[in-house]
């Protein structure tokens, strides 16, 4: 089964590795240590959420019609674009106003993880394992 979220996760990870290598080798002498730290934060969050997108793709194989998981994947990808993208732009262009975009990406990440948890909650309540602990 083809998966958009698997594709987006893999491409996000690919780009994240490239951005990390570029930051470590190409930017070290060009931007300030403070801006390099901001840039590295973008890479870190991009990589973790690329893995999150891959996880959403794998979980959706068990629940392909889950709207919660579809929204989680969309929000996670939007978070990568807004959060990591704004940090990359901030570090490279040194325009501090770009930092105002970053929290919107963070909210997308939080909402995505909340939706993943919400999609799992009904499964936990209805599972055989749950009845053992009543």
N, CA, C and O atoms as a DFTB+ gen file, in Angstrom:
536 C
 N C O
     1  1       0.832      -1.171       0.000
     2  2       0.000       0.000       0.000
     3  2       0.888       1.249       0.000
     4  3       1.793       1.383       0.824
     5  1       0.614       2.147      -0.927
     6  2       1.383       3.387      -0.993
     7  2       0.939       4.314       0.123
     8  3      -0.232       4.343       0.500
     9  1       1.902       5.077       0.648
    10  2       1.595       5.962       1.761
    11  2       2.246       7.324       1.562
    12  3       3.465       7.443       1.440
    13  1       1.408       8.331       1.535
    14  2       1.906       9.702       1.419
    15  2       2.766      10.060       2.621
    16  3       3.797      10.717       2.477
    17  1       2.341       9.626       3.820
    18  2       3.089       9.988       5.027
    19  2       4.435       9.275       5.096
    20  3       5.400       9.825       5.626
    21  1       4.507       8.070       4.569
    22  2       5.804       7.384       4.501
    23  2       6.734       8.144       3.554
    24  3       7.911       8.337       3.855
    25  1       6.209       8.563       2.429
    26  2       6.998       9.349       1.475
    27  2       7.447      10.675       2.095
    28  3       8.618      11.041       2.003
    29  1       6.520      11.387       2.721
    30  2       6.873      12.673       3.348
    31  2       7.874      12.484       4.485
    32  3       8.790      13.291       4.649
    33  1       7.701      11.418       5.270
    34  2       8.630      11.142       6.360
    35  2      10.026      10.829       5.846
    36  3      11.018      11.338       6.366
    37  1      10.094       9.986       4.821
    38  2      11.398       9.623       4.264
    39  2      12.082      10.835       3.631
    40  3      13.283      11.037       3.811
    41  1      11.317      11.638       2.891
    42  2      11.904      12.835       2.281
    43  2      12.316      13.859       3.335
    44  3      13.345      14.521       3.197
    45  1      11.511      13.985       4.388
    46  2      11.870      14.903       5.479
    47  2      13.145      14.456       6.178
    48  3      13.987      15.279       6.538
    49  1      13.282      13.143       6.368
    50  2      14.512      12.622       6.982
    51  2      15.707      12.852       6.060
    52  3      16.780      13.244       6.518
    53  1      15.526      12.611       4.777
    54  2      16.596      12.844       3.804
    55  2      17.049      14.299       3.835
    56  3      18.244      14.589       3.899
    57  1      16.084      15.205       3.789
    58  2      16.412      16.627       3.818
    59  2      17.024      17.004       5.164
    60  3      17.949      17.814       5.220
    61  1      16.515      16.421       6.246
    62  2      17.063      16.696       7.577
    63  2      18.521      16.292       7.692
    64  3      19.328      17.019       8.271
    65  1      18.862      15.134       7.142
    66  2      20.267      14.697       7.162
    67  2      21.117      15.669       6.354
    68  3      22.212      16.046       6.773
    69  1      20.608      16.071       5.193
    70  2      21.344      17.036       4.370
    71  2      21.511      18.379       5.061
    72  3      22.586      18.978       5.021
    73  1      20.441      18.849       5.695
    74  2      20.516      20.126       6.406
    75  2      21.475      20.028       7.596
    76  3      22.214      20.970       7.883
    77  1      21.459      18.896       8.277
    78  2      22.375      18.699       9.405
    79  2      23.825      18.707       8.954
    80  3      24.678      19.329       9.589
    81  1      24.102      18.012       7.854
    82  2      25.473      17.986       7.328
    83  2      25.902      19.379       6.863
    84  3      27.034      19.801       7.099
    85  1      24.988      20.080       6.203
    86  2      25.288      21.433       5.752
    87  2      25.585      22.346       6.945
    88  3      26.517      23.148       6.904
    89  1      24.792      22.216       7.996
    90  2      25.015      23.029       9.189
    91  2      26.332      22.710       9.865
    92  3      27.059      23.609      10.288
    93  1      26.637      21.424       9.965
    94  2      27.855      21.007      10.670
    95  2      29.121      21.353       9.892
    96  3      30.149      21.674      10.489
    97  1      29.052      21.291       8.582
    98  2      30.270      21.479       7.787
    99  2      30.311      22.800       7.032
   100  3      31.380      23.391       6.874
   101  1      29.152      23.269       6.564
   102  2      29.147      24.464       5.731
   103  2      28.884      25.760       6.469
   104  3      29.308      26.829       6.028
   105  1      28.193      25.672       7.580
   106  2      27.796      26.902       8.270
   107  2      28.641      27.239       9.485
   108  3      28.566      28.351      10.008
   109  1      29.438      26.294       9.932
   110  2      30.175      26.457      11.183
   111  2      30.974      27.761      11.231
   112  3      31.059      28.401      12.279
   113  1      31.548      28.145      10.119
   114  2      32.382      29.352      10.096
   115  2      31.645      30.562       9.524
   116  3      32.204      31.657       9.465
   117  1      30.393      30.370       9.101
   118  2      29.673      31.458       8.434
   119  2      28.695      32.174       9.353
   120  3      28.561      33.396       9.289
   121  1      28.006      31.414      10.212
   122  2      27.022      32.042      11.092
   123  2      27.490      31.961      12.549
   124  3      28.377      31.177      12.887
   125  1      26.887      32.773      13.386
   126  2      27.293      32.826      14.791
   127  2      26.944      31.519      15.500
   128  3      26.063      30.787      15.048
   129  1      27.624      31.222      16.600
   130  2      27.292      30.017      17.370
   131  2      25.829      30.002      17.823
   132  3      25.198      28.945      17.855
   133  1      25.294      31.171      18.170
   134  2      23.875      31.248      18.579
   135  2      22.960      30.851      17.422
   136  3      22.016      30.083      17.611
   137  1      23.233      31.366      16.241
   138  2      22.412      31.035      15.072
   139  2      22.603      29.567      14.666
   140  3      21.667      28.927      14.187
   141  1      23.794      29.049      14.855
   142  2      24.041      27.633      14.552
   143  2      23.236      26.742      15.495
   144  3      22.729      25.700      15.079
   145  1      23.114      27.137      16.742
   146  2      22.299      26.385      17.703
   147  2      20.832      26.404      17.281
   148  3      20.153      25.380      17.362
   149  1      20.344      27.546      16.837
   150  2      18.966      27.653      16.345
   151  2      18.777      26.745      15.139
   152  3      17.779      26.031      15.045
   153  1      19.714      26.773      14.237
   154  2      19.670      25.934      13.040
   155  2      19.635      24.455      13.432
   156  3      18.842      23.686      12.890
   157  1      20.492      24.062      14.369
   158  2      20.556      22.668      14.816
   159  2      19.256      22.233      15.492
   160  3      18.864      21.071      15.391
   161  1      18.590      23.156      16.178
   162  2      17.286      22.844      16.768
   163  2      16.285      22.504      15.664
   164  3      15.491      21.575      15.809
   165  1      16.324      23.244      14.581
   166  2      15.461      22.938      13.433
   167  2      15.732      21.553      12.883
   168  3      14.799      20.811      12.575
   169  1      17.005      21.198      12.758
   170  2      17.377      19.868      12.258
   171  2      16.871      18.780      13.204
   172  3      16.301      17.783      12.763
   173  1      17.078      18.974      14.488
   174  2      16.672      17.973      15.478
   175  2      15.163      17.726      15.422
   176  3      14.718      16.580      15.366
   177  1      14.387      18.800      15.439
   178  2      12.936      18.639      15.390
   179  2      12.483      18.056      14.066
   180  3      11.533      17.273      14.036
   181  1      13.134      18.416      12.973
   182  2      12.770      17.847      11.682
   183  2      13.009      16.339      11.677
   184  3      12.168      15.579      11.196
   185  1      14.140      15.908      12.203
   186  2      14.448      14.475      12.197
   187  2      13.468      13.687      13.074
   188  3      12.975      12.638      12.659
   189  1      13.187      14.183      14.272
   190  2      12.254      13.469      15.148
   191  2      10.873      13.383      14.521
   192  3      10.207      12.352      14.621
   193  1      10.446      14.443      13.885
   194  2       9.101      14.442      13.322
   195  2       9.044      13.748      11.960
   196  3       7.970      13.327      11.529
   197  1      10.176      13.625      11.284
   198  2      10.227      12.756      10.101
   199  2       9.967      11.314      10.545
   200  3       9.221      10.583       9.893
   201  1      10.584      10.913      11.650
   202  2      10.314       9.587      12.205
   203  2       8.859       9.477      12.659
   204  3       8.240       8.421      12.526
   205  1       8.322      10.562      13.190
   206  2       6.912      10.575      13.571
   207  2       6.001      10.363      12.374
   208  3       5.010       9.639      12.475
   209  1       6.319      10.980      11.243
   210  2       5.536      10.773      10.022
   211  2       5.605       9.323       9.564
   212  3       4.604       8.750       9.133
   213  1       6.782       8.740       9.659
   214  2       6.926       7.329       9.290
   215  2       6.098       6.462      10.234
   216  3       5.473       5.494       9.801
   217  1       6.091       6.802      11.512
   218  2       5.270       6.062      12.482
   219  2       3.787       6.198      12.138
   220  3       3.046       5.217      12.195
   221  1       3.355       7.395      11.785
   222  2       1.949       7.589      11.389
   223  2       1.625       6.708      10.182
   224  3       0.568       6.078      10.134
   225  1       2.529       6.668       9.219
   226  2       2.302       5.829       8.040
   227  2       2.152       4.355       8.430
   228  3       1.280       3.658       7.911
   229  1       2.984       3.897       9.324
   230  2       2.929       2.490       9.749
   231  2       1.676       2.209      10.568
   232  3       1.039       1.171      10.387
   233  1       1.317       3.117      11.461
   234  2       0.110       2.934      12.281
   235  2      -1.139       2.948      11.400
   236  3      -2.092       2.209      11.652
   237  1      -1.129       3.782      10.379
   238  2      -2.296       3.870       9.477
   239  2      -2.528       2.583       8.705
   240  3      -3.627       2.365       8.195
   241  1      -1.535       1.738       8.608
   242  2      -1.758       0.444       7.953
   243  2      -2.778      -0.385       8.734
   244  3      -3.507      -1.190       8.155
   245  1      -2.823      -0.181      10.060
   246  2      -3.797      -0.880      10.899
   247  2      -5.149      -0.172      10.912
   248  3      -6.176      -0.799      11.170
   249  1      -5.152       1.115      10.639
   250  2      -6.391       1.908      10.663
   251  2      -6.376       2.890       9.494
   252  3      -6.269       4.098       9.705
   253  1      -6.480       2.386       8.270
   254  2      -6.316       3.253       7.096
   255  2      -7.375       4.345       6.960
   256  3      -7.139       5.340       6.275
   257  1      -8.529       4.183       7.593
   258  2      -9.593       5.180       7.477
   259  2      -9.615       6.174       8.630
   260  3     -10.539       6.982       8.731
   261  1      -8.615       6.125       9.493
   262  2      -8.595       6.998      10.670
   263  2      -8.359       8.455      10.272
   264  3      -7.300       8.823       9.764
   265  1      -9.384       9.266      10.522
   266  2      -9.249      10.701      10.255
   267  2      -8.286      11.346      11.244
   268  3      -7.570      12.287      10.901
   269  1      -8.272      10.834      12.474
   270  2      -7.346      11.380      13.468
   271  2      -5.904      11.206      13.018
   272  3      -5.098      12.130      13.131
   273  1      -5.577      10.024      12.510
   274  2      -4.205       9.773      12.063
   275  2      -3.872      10.560      10.798
   276  3      -2.741      11.013      10.622
   277  1      -4.853      10.720       9.926
   278  2      -4.610      11.525       8.715
   279  2      -4.308      12.964       9.111
   280  3      -3.365      13.566       8.597
   281  1      -5.103      13.516      10.022
   282  2      -4.852      14.877      10.494
   283  2      -3.530      14.972      11.231
   284  3      -2.813      15.964      11.102
   285  1      -3.202      13.943      12.005
   286  2      -1.919      13.938      12.729
   287  2      -0.759      14.030      11.744
   288  3       0.176      14.801      11.957
   289  1      -0.815      13.253      10.675
   290  2       0.249      13.295       9.676
   291  2       0.336      14.654       8.990
   292  3       1.426      15.184       8.777
   293  1      -0.818      15.207       8.650
   294  2      -0.829      16.535       8.006
   295  2      -0.253      17.605       8.933
   296  3       0.539      18.446       8.510
   297  1      -0.662      17.560      10.198
   298  2      -0.154      18.546      11.158
   299  2       1.334      18.360      11.433
   300  3       2.065      19.334      11.616
   301  1       1.779      17.109      11.460
   302  2       3.198      16.858      11.707
   303  2       4.040      17.419      10.556
   304  3       5.089      18.022      10.783
   305  1       3.576      17.217       9.330
   306  2       4.309      17.755       8.187
   307  2       4.263      19.286       8.183
   308  3       5.266      19.941       7.899
   309  1       3.099      19.846       8.499
   310  2       3.003      21.308       8.592
   311  2       3.939      21.827       9.677
   312  3       4.558      22.878       9.514
   313  1       4.042      21.101      10.772
   314  2       4.956      21.496      11.844
   315  2       6.400      21.519      11.384
   316  3       7.154      22.426      11.733
   317  1       6.787      20.517      10.596
   318  2       8.154      20.500      10.061
   319  2       8.395      21.747       9.210
   320  3       9.414      22.423       9.355
   321  1       7.453      22.038       8.328
   322  2       7.619      23.202       7.455
   323  2       7.683      24.500       8.254
   324  3       8.553      25.339       8.020
   325  1       6.761      24.659       9.197
   326  2       6.685      25.921       9.946
   327  2       7.773      26.038      11.005
   328  3       8.443      27.067      11.094
   329  1       7.955      24.995      11.809
   330  2       8.904      25.060      12.912
   331  2      10.340      25.020      12.384
   332  3      11.102      25.972      12.557
   333  1      10.692      23.919      11.744
   334  2      12.076      23.786      11.269
   335  2      12.380      24.798      10.172
   336  3      13.451      25.404      10.154
   337  1      11.436      24.976       9.264
   338  2      11.651      25.929       8.173
   339  2      11.906      27.337       8.670
   340  3      12.784      28.033       8.161
   341  1      11.135      27.759       9.670
   342  2      11.341      29.117      10.184
   343  2      12.665      29.233      10.927
   344  3      13.306      30.283      10.881
   345  1      13.087      28.166      11.614
   346  2      14.382      28.217      12.303
   347  2      15.538      28.237      11.300
   348  3      16.524      28.945      11.506
   349  1      15.422      27.470      10.225
   350  2      16.460      27.512       9.187
   351  2      16.557      28.919       8.608
   352  3      17.647      29.477       8.483
   353  1      15.408      29.481       8.258
   354  2      15.396      30.821       7.662
   355  2      15.919      31.866       8.648
   356  3      16.671      32.763       8.268
   357  1      15.519      31.745       9.909
   358  2      16.000      32.678      10.933
   359  2      17.524      32.622      11.044
   360  3      18.187      33.658      11.059
   361  1      18.069      31.419      11.121
   362  2      19.515      31.258      11.283
   363  2      20.281      31.739      10.049
   364  3      21.337      32.359      10.169
   365  1      19.746      31.452       8.879
   366  2      20.473      31.800       7.649
   367  2      20.312      33.262       7.253
   368  3      21.248      33.877       6.740
   369  1      19.137      33.815       7.489
   370  2      18.861      35.189       7.056
   371  2      19.010      36.201       8.179
   372  3      19.139      37.399       7.929
   373  1      18.991      35.712       9.434
   374  2      19.122      36.561      10.617
   375  2      18.012      37.614      10.698
   376  3      18.238      38.731      11.162
   377  1      16.822      37.247      10.246
   378  2      15.644      38.103      10.384
   379  2      14.862      37.610      11.591
   380  3      14.210      36.567      11.533
   381  1      14.929      38.353      12.673
   382  2      14.340      37.882      13.923
   383  2      12.817      37.709      13.843
   384  3      12.262      36.909      14.597
   385  1      12.134      38.424      12.964
   386  2      10.685      38.304      12.851
   387  2      10.276      36.896      12.441
   388  3       9.141      36.489      12.687
   389  1      11.174      36.152      11.826
   390  2      10.847      34.779      11.425
   391  2      10.597      33.886      12.639
   392  3       9.929      32.856      12.536
   393  1      11.137      34.289      13.784
   394  2      10.900      33.530      15.006
   395  2       9.444      33.539      15.439
   396  3       9.041      32.706      16.251
   397  1       8.643      34.465      14.914
   398  2       7.221      34.502      15.252
   399  2       6.449      33.345      14.609
   400  3       5.359      33.001      15.064
   401  1       7.004      32.751      13.567
   402  2       6.348      31.643      12.872
   403  2       6.562      30.330      13.625
   404  3       5.702      29.449      13.603
   405  1       7.689      30.206      14.278
   406  2       8.099      28.956      14.922
   407  2       7.045      28.383      15.873
   408  3       6.786      27.181      15.813
   409  1       6.422      29.184      16.749
   410  2       5.438      28.600      17.668
   411  2       4.244      27.944      16.965
   412  3       3.660      26.998      17.493
   413  1       3.882      28.438      15.785
   414  2       2.784      27.815      15.048
   415  2       3.153      26.384      14.653
   416  3       2.319      25.480      14.693
   417  1       4.407      26.198      14.276
   418  2       4.883      24.849      13.990
   419  2       4.887      23.978      15.227
   420  3       4.542      22.798      15.165
   421  1       5.280      24.560      16.360
   422  2       5.262      23.820      17.619
   423  2       3.862      23.378      18.000
   424  3       3.668      22.265      18.490
   425  1       2.876      24.254      17.774
   426  2       1.483      23.895      18.058
   427  2       1.036      22.763      17.126
   428  3       0.303      21.867      17.546
   429  1       1.471      22.801      15.879
   430  2       1.159      21.706      14.948
   431  2       1.727      20.387      15.461
   432  3       1.048      19.360      15.424
   433  1       2.971      20.412      15.940
   434  2       3.575      19.201      16.496
   435  2       2.770      18.678      17.680
   436  3       2.454      17.490      17.747
   437  1       2.441      19.568      18.613
   438  2       1.687      19.165      19.802
   439  2       0.328      18.573      19.420
   440  3      -0.084      17.541      19.950
   441  1      -0.354      19.240      18.499
   442  2      -1.668      18.749      18.071
   443  2      -1.542      17.381      17.393
   444  3      -2.386      16.507      17.596
   445  1      -0.500      17.197      16.595
   446  2      -0.300      15.910      15.918
   447  2      -0.115      14.787      16.927
   448  3      -0.731      13.728      16.804
   449  1       0.730      15.017      17.921
   450  2       0.964      13.974      18.931
   451  2      -0.303      13.727      19.747
   452  3      -0.582      12.587      20.120
   453  1      -1.071      14.773      20.028
   454  2      -2.327      14.605      20.751
   455  2      -3.307      13.751      19.936
   456  3      -3.989      12.889      20.490
   457  1      -3.376      13.990      18.636
   458  2      -4.268      13.207      17.782
   459  2      -3.830      11.744      17.706
   460  3      -4.668      10.843      17.650
   461  1      -2.537      11.513      17.705
   462  2      -2.051      10.128      17.722
   463  2      -2.472       9.450      19.023
   464  3      -2.924       8.305      19.018
   465  1      -2.321      10.163      20.132
   466  2      -2.743       9.612      21.426
   467  2      -4.249       9.363      21.436
   468  3      -4.705       8.329      21.924
   469  1      -5.014      10.302      20.903
   470  2      -6.471      10.141      20.865
   471  2      -6.873       8.951      19.995
   472  3      -7.837       8.250      20.300
   473  1      -6.133       8.730      18.919
   474  2      -6.462       7.580      18.062
   475  2      -6.144       6.261      18.750
   476  3      -6.763       5.239      18.455
   477  1      -5.186       6.282      19.662
   478  2      -4.821       5.058      20.389
   479  2      -5.737       4.808      21.575
   480  3      -5.933       3.658      21.967
   481  1      -6.299       5.855      22.151
   482  2      -7.100       5.717      23.372
   483  2      -8.278       4.754      23.228
   484  3      -8.472       3.929      24.121
   485  1      -9.074       4.809      22.164
   486  2     -10.177       3.851      22.051
   487  2      -9.679       2.401      21.969
   488  3     -10.342       1.487      22.460
   489  1      -8.539       2.201      21.362
   490  2      -7.985       0.858      21.254
   491  2      -7.568       0.319      22.608
   492  3      -7.692      -0.877      22.871
   493  1      -7.079       1.190      23.461
   494  2      -6.656       0.769      24.801
   495  2      -7.887       0.394      25.628
   496  3      -7.888      -0.628      26.314
   497  1      -8.931       1.218      25.564
   498  2     -10.137       0.954      26.348
   499  2     -10.805      -0.346      25.928
   500  3     -11.334      -1.066      26.774
   501  1     -10.791      -0.655      24.650
   502  2     -11.521      -1.826      24.186
   503  2     -10.670      -3.089      24.127
   504  3     -11.172      -4.158      23.780
   505  1      -9.410      -2.977      24.456
   506  2      -8.551      -4.154      24.338
   507  2      -8.795      -5.148      25.462
   508  3      -9.313      -4.795      26.521
   509  1      -8.419      -6.382      25.220
   510  2      -8.539      -7.435      26.225
   511  2      -7.644      -7.149      27.414
   512  3      -7.975      -7.512      28.543
   513  1      -6.524      -6.506      27.176
   514  2      -5.571      -6.232      28.245
   515  2      -6.148      -5.275      29.281
   516  3      -5.852      -5.378      30.471
   517  1      -6.958      -4.361      28.823
   518  2      -7.535      -3.376      29.729
   519  2      -8.441      -4.043      30.754
   520  3      -8.443      -3.654      31.922
   521  1      -9.204      -5.032      30.338
   522  2     -10.160      -5.671      31.249
   523  2      -9.461      -6.386      32.396
   524  3     -10.073      -6.593      33.444
   525  1      -8.210      -6.766      32.234
   526  2      -7.466      -7.419      33.301
   527  2      -7.194      -6.498      34.479
   528  3      -7.022      -6.964      35.605
   529  1      -7.154      -5.196      34.230
   530  2      -6.751      -4.248      35.268
   531  2      -7.934      -3.532      35.900
   532  3      -7.739      -2.595      36.675
   533  1      -9.136      -3.942      35.595
   534  2     -10.320      -3.297      36.188
   535  2     -10.477      -3.666      37.631
   536  3     -11.417      -3.215      38.285
